CSV table of C-alpha atoms and ligand atoms in Angstrom, one decimal:
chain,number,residue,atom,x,y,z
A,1,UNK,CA,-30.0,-22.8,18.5
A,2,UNK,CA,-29.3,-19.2,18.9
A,3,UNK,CA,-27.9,-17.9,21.9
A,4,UNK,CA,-27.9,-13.8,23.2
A,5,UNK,CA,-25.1,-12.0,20.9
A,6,UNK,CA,-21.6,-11.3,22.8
A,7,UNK,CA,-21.3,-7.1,22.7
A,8,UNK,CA,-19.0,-6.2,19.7
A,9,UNK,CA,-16.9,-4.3,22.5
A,10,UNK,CA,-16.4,-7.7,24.1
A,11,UNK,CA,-15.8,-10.0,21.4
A,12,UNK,CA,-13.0,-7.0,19.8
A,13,UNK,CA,-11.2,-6.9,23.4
A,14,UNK,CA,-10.9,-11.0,23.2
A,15,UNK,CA,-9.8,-10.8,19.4
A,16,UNK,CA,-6.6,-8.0,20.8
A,17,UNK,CA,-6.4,-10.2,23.8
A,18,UNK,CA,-6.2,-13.2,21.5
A,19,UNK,CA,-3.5,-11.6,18.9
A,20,UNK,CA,-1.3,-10.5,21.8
A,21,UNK,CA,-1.4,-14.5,22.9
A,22,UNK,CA,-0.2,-15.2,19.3
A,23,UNK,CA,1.8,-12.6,19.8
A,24,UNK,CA,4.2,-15.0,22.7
A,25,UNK,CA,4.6,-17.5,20.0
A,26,UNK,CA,8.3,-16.0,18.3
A,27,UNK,CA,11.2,-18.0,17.3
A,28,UNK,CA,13.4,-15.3,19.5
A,29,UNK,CA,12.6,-14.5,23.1
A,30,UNK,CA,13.3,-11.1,22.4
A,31,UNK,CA,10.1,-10.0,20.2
A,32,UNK,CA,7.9,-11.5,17.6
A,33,UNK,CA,9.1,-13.2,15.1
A,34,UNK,CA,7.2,-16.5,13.6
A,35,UNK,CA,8.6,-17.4,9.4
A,36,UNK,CA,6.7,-19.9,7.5
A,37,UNK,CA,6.3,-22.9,9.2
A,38,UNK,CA,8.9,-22.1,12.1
A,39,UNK,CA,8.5,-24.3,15.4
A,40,UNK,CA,6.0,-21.7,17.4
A,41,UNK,CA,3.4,-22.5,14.3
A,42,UNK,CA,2.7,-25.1,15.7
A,43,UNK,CA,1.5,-23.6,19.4
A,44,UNK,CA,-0.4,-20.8,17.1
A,45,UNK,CA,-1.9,-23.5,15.5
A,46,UNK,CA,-2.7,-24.8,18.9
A,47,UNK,CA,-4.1,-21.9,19.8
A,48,UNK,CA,-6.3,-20.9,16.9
A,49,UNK,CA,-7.8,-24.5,16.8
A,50,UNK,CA,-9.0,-24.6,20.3
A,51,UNK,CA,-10.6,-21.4,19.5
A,52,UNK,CA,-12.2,-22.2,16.5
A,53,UNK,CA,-13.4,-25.6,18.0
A,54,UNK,CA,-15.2,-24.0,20.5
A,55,UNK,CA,-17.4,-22.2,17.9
A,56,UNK,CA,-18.3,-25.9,16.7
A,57,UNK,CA,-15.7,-25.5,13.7
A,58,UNK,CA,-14.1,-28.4,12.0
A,59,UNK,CA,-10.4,-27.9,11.9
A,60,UNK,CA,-8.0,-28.6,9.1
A,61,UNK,CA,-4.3,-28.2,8.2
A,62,UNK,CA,-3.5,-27.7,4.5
A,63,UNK,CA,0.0,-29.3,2.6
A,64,UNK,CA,1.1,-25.6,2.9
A,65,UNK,CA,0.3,-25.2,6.8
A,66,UNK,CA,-2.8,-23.0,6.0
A,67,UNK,CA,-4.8,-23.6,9.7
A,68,UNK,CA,-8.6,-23.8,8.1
A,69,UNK,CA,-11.3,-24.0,10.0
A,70,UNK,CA,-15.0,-24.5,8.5
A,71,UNK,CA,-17.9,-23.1,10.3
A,72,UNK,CA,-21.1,-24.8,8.8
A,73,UNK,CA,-23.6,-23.4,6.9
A,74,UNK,CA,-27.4,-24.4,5.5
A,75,UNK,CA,-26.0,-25.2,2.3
A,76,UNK,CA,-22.8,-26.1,0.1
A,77,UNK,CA,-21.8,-22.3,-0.5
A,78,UNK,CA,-18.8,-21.1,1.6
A,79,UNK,CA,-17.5,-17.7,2.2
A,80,UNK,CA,-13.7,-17.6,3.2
A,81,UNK,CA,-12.4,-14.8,6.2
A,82,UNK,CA,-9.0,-15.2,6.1
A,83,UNK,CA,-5.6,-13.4,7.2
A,84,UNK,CA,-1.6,-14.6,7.4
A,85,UNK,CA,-0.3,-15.5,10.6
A,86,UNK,CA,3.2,-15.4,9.6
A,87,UNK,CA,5.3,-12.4,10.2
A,88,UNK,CA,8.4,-10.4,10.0
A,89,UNK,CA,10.8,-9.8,12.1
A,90,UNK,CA,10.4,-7.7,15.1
A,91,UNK,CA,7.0,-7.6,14.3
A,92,UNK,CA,4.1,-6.5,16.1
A,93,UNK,CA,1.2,-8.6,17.1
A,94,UNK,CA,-2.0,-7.6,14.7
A,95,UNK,CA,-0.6,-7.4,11.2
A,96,UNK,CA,-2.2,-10.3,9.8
A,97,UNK,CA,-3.5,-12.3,13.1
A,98,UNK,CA,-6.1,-9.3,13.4
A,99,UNK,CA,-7.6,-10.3,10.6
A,100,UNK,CA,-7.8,-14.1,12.0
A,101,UNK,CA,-9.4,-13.1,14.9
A,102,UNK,CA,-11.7,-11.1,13.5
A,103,UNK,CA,-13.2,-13.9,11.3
A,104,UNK,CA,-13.4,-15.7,14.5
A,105,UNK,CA,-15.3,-12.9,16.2
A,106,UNK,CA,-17.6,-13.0,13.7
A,107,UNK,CA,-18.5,-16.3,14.1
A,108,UNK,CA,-18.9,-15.9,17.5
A,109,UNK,CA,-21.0,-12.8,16.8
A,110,UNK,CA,-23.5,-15.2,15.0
A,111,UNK,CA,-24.3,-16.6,18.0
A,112,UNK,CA,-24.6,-20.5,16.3
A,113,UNK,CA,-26.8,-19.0,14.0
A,114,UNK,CA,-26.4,-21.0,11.1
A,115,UNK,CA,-26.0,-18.7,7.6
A,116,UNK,CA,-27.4,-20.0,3.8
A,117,UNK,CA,-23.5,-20.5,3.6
A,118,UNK,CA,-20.2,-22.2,5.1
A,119,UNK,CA,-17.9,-19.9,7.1
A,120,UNK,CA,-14.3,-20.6,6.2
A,121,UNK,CA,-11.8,-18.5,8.5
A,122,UNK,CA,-8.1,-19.1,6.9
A,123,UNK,CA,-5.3,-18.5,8.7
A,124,UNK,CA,-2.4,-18.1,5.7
A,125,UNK,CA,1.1,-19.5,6.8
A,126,UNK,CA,3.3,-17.3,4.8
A,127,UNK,CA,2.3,-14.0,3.4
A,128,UNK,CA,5.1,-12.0,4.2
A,129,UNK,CA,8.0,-13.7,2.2
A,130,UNK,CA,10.3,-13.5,4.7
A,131,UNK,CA,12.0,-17.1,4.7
A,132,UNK,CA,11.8,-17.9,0.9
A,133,UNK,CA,12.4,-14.4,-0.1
A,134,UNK,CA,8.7,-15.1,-1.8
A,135,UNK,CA,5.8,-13.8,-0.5
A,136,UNK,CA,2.0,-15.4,-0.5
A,137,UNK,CA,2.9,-19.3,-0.1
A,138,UNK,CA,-0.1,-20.0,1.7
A,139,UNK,CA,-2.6,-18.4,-0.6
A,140,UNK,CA,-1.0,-19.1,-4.0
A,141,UNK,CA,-1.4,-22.7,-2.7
A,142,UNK,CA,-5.4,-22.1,-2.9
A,143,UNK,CA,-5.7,-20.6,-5.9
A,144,UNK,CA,-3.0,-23.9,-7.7
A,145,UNK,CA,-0.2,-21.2,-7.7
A,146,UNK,CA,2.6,-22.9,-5.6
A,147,UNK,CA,5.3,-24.9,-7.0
A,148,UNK,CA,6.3,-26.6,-3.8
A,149,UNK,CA,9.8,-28.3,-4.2
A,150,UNK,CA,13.2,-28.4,-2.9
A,151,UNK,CA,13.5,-26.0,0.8
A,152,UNK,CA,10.4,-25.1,0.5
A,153,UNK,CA,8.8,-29.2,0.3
A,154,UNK,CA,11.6,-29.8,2.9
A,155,UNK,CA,10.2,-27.3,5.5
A,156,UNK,CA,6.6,-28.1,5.0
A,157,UNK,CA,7.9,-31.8,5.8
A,158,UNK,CA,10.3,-30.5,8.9
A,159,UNK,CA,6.6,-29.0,10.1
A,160,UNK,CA,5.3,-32.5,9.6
A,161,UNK,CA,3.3,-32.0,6.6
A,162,UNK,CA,2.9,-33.7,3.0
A,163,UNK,CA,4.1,-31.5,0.1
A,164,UNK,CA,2.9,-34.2,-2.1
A,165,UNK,CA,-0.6,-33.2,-0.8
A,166,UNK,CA,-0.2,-29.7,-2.3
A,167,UNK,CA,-3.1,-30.1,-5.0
A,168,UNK,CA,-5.9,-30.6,-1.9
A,169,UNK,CA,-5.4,-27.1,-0.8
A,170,UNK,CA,-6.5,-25.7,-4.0
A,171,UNK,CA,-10.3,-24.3,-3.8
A,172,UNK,CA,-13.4,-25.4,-5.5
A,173,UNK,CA,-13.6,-21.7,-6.6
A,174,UNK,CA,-17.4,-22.5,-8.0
A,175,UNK,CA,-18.4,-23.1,-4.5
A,176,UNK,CA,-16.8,-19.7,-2.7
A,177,UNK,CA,-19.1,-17.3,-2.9
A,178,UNK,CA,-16.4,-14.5,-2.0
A,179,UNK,CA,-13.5,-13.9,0.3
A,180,UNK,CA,-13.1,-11.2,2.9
A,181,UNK,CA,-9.9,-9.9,4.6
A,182,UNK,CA,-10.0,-7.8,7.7
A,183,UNK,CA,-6.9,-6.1,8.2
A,184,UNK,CA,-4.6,-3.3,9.9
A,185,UNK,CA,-4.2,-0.3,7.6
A,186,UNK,CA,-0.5,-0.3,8.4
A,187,UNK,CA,-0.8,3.4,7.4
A,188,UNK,CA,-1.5,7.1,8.2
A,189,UNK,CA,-4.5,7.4,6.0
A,190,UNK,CA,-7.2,6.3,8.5
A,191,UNK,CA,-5.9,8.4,11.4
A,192,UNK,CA,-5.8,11.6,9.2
A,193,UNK,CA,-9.3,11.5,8.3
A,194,UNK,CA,-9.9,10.6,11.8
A,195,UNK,CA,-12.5,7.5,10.4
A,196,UNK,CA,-12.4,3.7,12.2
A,197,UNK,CA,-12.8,1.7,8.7
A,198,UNK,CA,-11.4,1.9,5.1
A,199,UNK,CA,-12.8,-0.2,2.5
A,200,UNK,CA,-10.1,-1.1,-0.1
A,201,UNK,CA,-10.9,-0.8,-3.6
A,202,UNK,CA,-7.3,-1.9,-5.0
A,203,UNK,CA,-3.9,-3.4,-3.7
A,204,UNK,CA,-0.8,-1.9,-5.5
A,205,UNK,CA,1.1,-4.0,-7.5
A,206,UNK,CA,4.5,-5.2,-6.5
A,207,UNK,CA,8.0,-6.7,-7.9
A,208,UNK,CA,10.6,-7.7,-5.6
A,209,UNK,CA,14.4,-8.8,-6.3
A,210,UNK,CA,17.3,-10.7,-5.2
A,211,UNK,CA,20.1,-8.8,-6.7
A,212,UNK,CA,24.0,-10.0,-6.1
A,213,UNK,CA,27.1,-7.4,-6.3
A,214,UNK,CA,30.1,-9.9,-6.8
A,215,UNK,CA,33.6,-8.1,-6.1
A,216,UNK,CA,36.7,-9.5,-4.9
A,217,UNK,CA,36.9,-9.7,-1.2
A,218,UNK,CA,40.8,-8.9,0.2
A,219,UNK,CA,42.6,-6.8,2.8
A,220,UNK,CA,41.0,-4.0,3.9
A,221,UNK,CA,44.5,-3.0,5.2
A,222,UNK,CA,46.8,-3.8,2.3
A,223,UNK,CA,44.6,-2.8,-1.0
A,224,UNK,CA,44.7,0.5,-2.2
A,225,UNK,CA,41.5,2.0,-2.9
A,226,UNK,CA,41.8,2.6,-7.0
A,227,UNK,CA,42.3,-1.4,-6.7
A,228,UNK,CA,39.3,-2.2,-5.3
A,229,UNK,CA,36.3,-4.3,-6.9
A,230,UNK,CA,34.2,-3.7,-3.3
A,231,UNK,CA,30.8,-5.3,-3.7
A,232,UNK,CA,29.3,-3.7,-1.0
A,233,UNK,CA,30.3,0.0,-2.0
A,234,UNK,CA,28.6,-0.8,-5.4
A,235,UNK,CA,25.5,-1.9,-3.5
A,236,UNK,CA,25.7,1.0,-1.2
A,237,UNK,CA,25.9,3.2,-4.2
A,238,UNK,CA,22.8,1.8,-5.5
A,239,UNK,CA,20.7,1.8,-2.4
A,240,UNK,CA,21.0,5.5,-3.0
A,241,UNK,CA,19.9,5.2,-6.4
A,242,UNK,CA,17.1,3.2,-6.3
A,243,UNK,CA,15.6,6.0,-3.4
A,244,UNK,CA,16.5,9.0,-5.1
A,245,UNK,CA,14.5,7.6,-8.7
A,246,UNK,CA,11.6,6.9,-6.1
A,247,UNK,CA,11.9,9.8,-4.4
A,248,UNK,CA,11.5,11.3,-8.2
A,249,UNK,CA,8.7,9.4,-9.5
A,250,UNK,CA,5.0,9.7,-8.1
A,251,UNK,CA,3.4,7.6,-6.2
A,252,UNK,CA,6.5,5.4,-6.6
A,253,UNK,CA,7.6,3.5,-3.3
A,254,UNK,CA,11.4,1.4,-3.7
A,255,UNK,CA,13.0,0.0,-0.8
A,256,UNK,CA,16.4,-1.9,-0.6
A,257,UNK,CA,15.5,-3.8,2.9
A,258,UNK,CA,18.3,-6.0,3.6
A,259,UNK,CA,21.7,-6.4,2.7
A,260,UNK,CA,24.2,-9.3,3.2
A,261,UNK,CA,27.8,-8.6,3.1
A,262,UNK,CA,30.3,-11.5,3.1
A,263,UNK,CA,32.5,-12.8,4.5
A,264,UNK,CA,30.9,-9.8,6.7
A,265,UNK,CA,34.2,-9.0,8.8
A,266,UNK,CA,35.2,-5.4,9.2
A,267,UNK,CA,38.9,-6.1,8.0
A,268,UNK,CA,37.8,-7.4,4.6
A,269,UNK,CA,36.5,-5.6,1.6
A,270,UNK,CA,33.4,-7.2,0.9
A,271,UNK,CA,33.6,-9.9,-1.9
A,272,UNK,CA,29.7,-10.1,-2.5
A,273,UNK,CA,26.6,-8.3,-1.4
A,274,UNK,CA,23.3,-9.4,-1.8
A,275,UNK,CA,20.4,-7.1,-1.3
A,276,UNK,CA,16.5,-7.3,-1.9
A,277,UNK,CA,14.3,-5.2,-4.1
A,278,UNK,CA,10.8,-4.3,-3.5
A,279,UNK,CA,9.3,-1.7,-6.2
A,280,UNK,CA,5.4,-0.7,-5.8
A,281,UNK,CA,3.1,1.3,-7.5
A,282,UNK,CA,-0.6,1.1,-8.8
A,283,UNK,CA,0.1,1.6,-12.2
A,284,UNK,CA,1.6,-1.8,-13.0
A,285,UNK,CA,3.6,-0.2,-16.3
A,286,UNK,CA,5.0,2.9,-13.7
A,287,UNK,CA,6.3,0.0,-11.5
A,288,UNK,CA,7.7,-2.2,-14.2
A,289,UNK,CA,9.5,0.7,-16.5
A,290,UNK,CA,11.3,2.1,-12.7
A,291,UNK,CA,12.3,-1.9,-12.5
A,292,UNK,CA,13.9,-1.7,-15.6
A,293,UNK,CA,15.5,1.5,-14.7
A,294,UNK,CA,17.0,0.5,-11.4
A,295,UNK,CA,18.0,-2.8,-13.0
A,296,UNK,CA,20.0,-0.8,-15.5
A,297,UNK,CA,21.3,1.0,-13.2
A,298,UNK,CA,22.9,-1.5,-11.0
A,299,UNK,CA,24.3,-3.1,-14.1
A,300,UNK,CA,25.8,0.2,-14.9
A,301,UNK,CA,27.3,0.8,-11.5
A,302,UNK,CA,28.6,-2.6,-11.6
A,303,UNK,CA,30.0,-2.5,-14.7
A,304,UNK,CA,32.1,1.2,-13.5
A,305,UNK,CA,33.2,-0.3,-10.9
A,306,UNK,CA,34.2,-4.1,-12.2
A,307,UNK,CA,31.8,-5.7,-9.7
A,308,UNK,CA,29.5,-8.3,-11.7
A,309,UNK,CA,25.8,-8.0,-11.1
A,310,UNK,CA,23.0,-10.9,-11.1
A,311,UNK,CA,19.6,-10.7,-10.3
A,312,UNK,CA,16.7,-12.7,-9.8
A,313,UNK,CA,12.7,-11.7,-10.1
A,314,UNK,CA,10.7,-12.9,-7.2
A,315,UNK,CA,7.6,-11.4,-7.3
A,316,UNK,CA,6.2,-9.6,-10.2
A,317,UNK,CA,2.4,-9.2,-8.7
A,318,UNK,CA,-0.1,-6.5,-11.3
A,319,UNK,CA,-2.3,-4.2,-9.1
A,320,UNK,CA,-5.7,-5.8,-8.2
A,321,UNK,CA,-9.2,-4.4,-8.2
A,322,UNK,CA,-11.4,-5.5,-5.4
A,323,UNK,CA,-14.5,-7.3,-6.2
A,324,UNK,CA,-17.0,-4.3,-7.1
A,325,UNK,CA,-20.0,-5.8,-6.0
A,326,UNK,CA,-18.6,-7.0,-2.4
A,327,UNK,CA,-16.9,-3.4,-1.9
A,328,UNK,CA,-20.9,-1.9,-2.9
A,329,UNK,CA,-22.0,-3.9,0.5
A,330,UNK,CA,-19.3,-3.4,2.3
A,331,UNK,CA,-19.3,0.6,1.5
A,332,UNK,CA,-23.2,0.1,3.1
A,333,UNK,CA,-21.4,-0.1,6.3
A,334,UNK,CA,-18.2,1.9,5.9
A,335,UNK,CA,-18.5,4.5,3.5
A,336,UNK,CA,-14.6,5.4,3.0
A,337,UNK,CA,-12.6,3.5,0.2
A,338,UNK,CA,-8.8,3.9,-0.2
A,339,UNK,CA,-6.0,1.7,-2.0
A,340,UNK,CA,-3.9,-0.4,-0.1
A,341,UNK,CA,0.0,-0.4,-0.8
A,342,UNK,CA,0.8,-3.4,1.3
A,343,UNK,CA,0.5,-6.5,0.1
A,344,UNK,CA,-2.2,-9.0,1.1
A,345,UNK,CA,-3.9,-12.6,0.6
A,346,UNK,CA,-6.4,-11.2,-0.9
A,347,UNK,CA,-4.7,-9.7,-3.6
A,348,UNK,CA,-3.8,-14.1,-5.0
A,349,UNK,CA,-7.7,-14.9,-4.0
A,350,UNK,CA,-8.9,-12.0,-5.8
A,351,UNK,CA,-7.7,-14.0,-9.2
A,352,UNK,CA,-10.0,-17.4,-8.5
A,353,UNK,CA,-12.8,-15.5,-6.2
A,354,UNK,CA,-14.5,-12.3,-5.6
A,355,UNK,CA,-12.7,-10.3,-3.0
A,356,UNK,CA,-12.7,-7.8,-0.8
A,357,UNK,CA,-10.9,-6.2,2.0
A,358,UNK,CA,-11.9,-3.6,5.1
A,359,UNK,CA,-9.1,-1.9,6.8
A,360,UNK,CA,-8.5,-1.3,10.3
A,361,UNK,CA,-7.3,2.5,11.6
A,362,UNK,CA,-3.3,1.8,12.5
A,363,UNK,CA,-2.8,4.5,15.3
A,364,UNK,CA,0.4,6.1,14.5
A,365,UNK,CA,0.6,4.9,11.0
A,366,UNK,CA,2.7,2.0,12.5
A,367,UNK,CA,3.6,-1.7,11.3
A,368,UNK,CA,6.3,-4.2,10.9
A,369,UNK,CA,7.2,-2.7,14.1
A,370,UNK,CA,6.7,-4.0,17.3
A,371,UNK,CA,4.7,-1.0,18.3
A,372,UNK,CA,2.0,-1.5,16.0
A,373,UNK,CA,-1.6,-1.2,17.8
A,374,UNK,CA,-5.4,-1.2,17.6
A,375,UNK,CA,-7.9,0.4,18.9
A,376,UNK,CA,-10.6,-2.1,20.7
A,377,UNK,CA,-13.5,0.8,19.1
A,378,UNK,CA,-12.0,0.7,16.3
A,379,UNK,CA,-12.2,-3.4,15.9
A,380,UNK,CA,-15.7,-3.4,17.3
A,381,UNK,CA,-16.4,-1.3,14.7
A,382,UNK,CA,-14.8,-3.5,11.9
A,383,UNK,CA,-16.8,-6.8,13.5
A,384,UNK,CA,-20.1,-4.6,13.4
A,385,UNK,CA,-19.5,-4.0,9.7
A,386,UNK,CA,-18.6,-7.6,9.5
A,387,UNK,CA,-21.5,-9.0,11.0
A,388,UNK,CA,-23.6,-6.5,8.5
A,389,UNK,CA,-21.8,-8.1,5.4
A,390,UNK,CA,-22.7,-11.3,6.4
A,391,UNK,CA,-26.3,-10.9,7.4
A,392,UNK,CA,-26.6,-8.7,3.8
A,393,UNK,CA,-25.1,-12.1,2.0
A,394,UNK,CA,-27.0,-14.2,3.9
A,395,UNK,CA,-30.4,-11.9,2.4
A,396,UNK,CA,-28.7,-12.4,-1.1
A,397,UNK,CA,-28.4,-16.5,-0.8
A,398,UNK,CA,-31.3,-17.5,1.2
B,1,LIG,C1,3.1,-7.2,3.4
B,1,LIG,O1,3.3,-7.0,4.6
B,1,LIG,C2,3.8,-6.4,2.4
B,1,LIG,O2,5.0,-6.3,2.5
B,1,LIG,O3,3.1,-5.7,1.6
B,2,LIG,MN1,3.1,-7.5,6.8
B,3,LIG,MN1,-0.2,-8.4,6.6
């Protein structure tokens, strides 16, 4: 039975009001910060199935500790909303859990109205890569992607979970119909063309690294300098490096993020260093011939400087095109497209399901920071474009 509609104003304030509760689930008391499968996942989940239970949705955890939660339809079709609810550290509260509540909004916004379609609203349980040092574990378990084994089977079994059970999280892609991802821009873009809503035509591709200097760690007292094989002056050096070819090369983004010296005292020349890669740009062979470059060149500096070098590939993830027909009905209702160079869920699905993604103005330009914000406008504006999508679908399959 339908009921009166919520105002999009109202059901935007309780999707901010509901990321800021996620917000208080962090594995420090200091800020937010919530890894894959970390204790406080489990009073987000808490949270996000009481919410989704009250819109008369049937609640699921996946092997990979994807919270799903199925809103039903008048037939067999399902469309998927989904976002991560993992996050970095000293993060701020709407990258990713936005998109969550948006999907729940828009369920709400329907009123029990019941669409030619399921509603699936995902909430992803690793996107950002943070504890694995590999990114999308909770959506390359949908599309059969996921190796699960060793830490990563041992934490999904710490979280009380069956890795075993891995293979029933994989979709019946023949049933989706698409998959939509509401998101924070995480950028200036928006704000500088002073417009609420981006549709996103593309996600950059992206290769990340773990890459080990190995020196000799001794006295930082007692060994002269030409003796030296420091590990963490060779990494310094190419931190520099891999900036300035970026800082060379178009469109080219290259960041060395974290660093681990050891044994980490401030008495000892560092006897390793281990740093992570992350290389991005939309022309996947750009990306892959300044991987190669920086490679060489850390072999190079190593080799100069008698500090051995080893690397391994993480992620090696092609730019992705948006599903062309969804972005043509999403562009009905925001008629600004733009390409994303953050990473996202939607970028796996995009490989098994048609997919598309509407962005979210990021005042300030700011994320994976704690300041990072929304505008309550600005989210009523991305559930009225939502709501549009999915009455224009529901035209198309009834
Ligand atoms: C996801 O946040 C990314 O790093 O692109
Ligand atoms: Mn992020
Ligand atoms: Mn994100």
């Amino acid at each position: 039975m339908a009921e009166p509609a919520k105002p999009q104003i109202l059901l935007a304030e309780e999707a901010i009001a509901r990321c800021r509760t996620l917000a208080g689930f962090s594995e420090n008391s200091t800020g937010l910060t919530r890894t894959f499968l970390s204790p406080p996942m489990h009073a987000c989940h808490q949270a996000i199935s009481k919410w989704m239970q009250s819109l008369e949705m049937l609640v699921e955890t996946d092997a990979i500790g994807n919270l799903r939660g199925v809103y039903p339809g008048l037939s067999e079709r399902r469309l998927i909303i989904g976002s991560h609810i993992d996050t970095v550290p000293n993060a701020g509260a709407f990258d990713g859990a936005l998109g969550v509540m948006i999907g729940l909004a828009l369920v709400d916004g329907l009123a029990r109205q019941r669409l030619p379609f399921e509603i699936e609203v995902i909430a992803f349980s690793e996107e950002e890569g943070v504890r694995f040092a590999k990114p999308f574990l909770g959506s390359l378990a949908l599309v059969g992607g996921l190796n699960l084994e060793g830490a990563m089977a041992q934490a999904v079994r710490d979280f009380g979970l069956d890795p075993e059970r891995i293979d029933e999280a994989k979709l019946d892609a023949s049933r989706v119909i698409g998959y939509v991802e509401f998101h924070i821009e995480q950028g200036p873009v928006l704000e500088e063309v002073d417009l609420p809503l981006a549709v996103v035509a593309a996600i950059a591709g992206q290769s990340r690294f773990a890459v080990t200097f190995t020196g000799a760690a001794n006295h930082a007292g007692t060994t002269p300098m030409r003796m030296r094989r420091d590990a963490l002056a060779a990494a310094a050096e190419w931190v520099l490096a891999v900036e300035r070819t970026a800082l060379v090369t178009e469109g080219l983004v290259a960041t060395v993020g974290s660093i681990e010296a050891l044994p980490n005292a401030g008495n000892v020349i560092a006897g390793e260093a281990r740093v992570g890669l992350d290389v991005r740009h939309q022309a996947d062979e750009v990306r892959l011939t300044a991987v190669k470059q920086l490679l060489d060149e850390a072999a190079e500096i190593g080799l100069r400087r008698g500090v051995g070098v080893a690397w391994s590939e993480r992620l090696n993830q092609a730019t992705v095109q948006m599903d062309a027909d969804l972005i043509a009905l999403a562009e009905r209702a925001v008629p600004f497209k733009m390409v994303s160079g953050a990473g996202h869920d939607a970028m796996i699905l995009a490989a098994v399901v048609p997919s598309v993604m509407l962005f979210v103005r990021s005042p300030g330009g700011v994320s994976h920071h704690p300041d990072e914000t929304v505008r309550a406008e600005d989210v009523a504006a991305a559930i009225g474009a939502g709501l549009s999508l999915l009455q224009d679908l529901a035209k198309r399959y009834n």
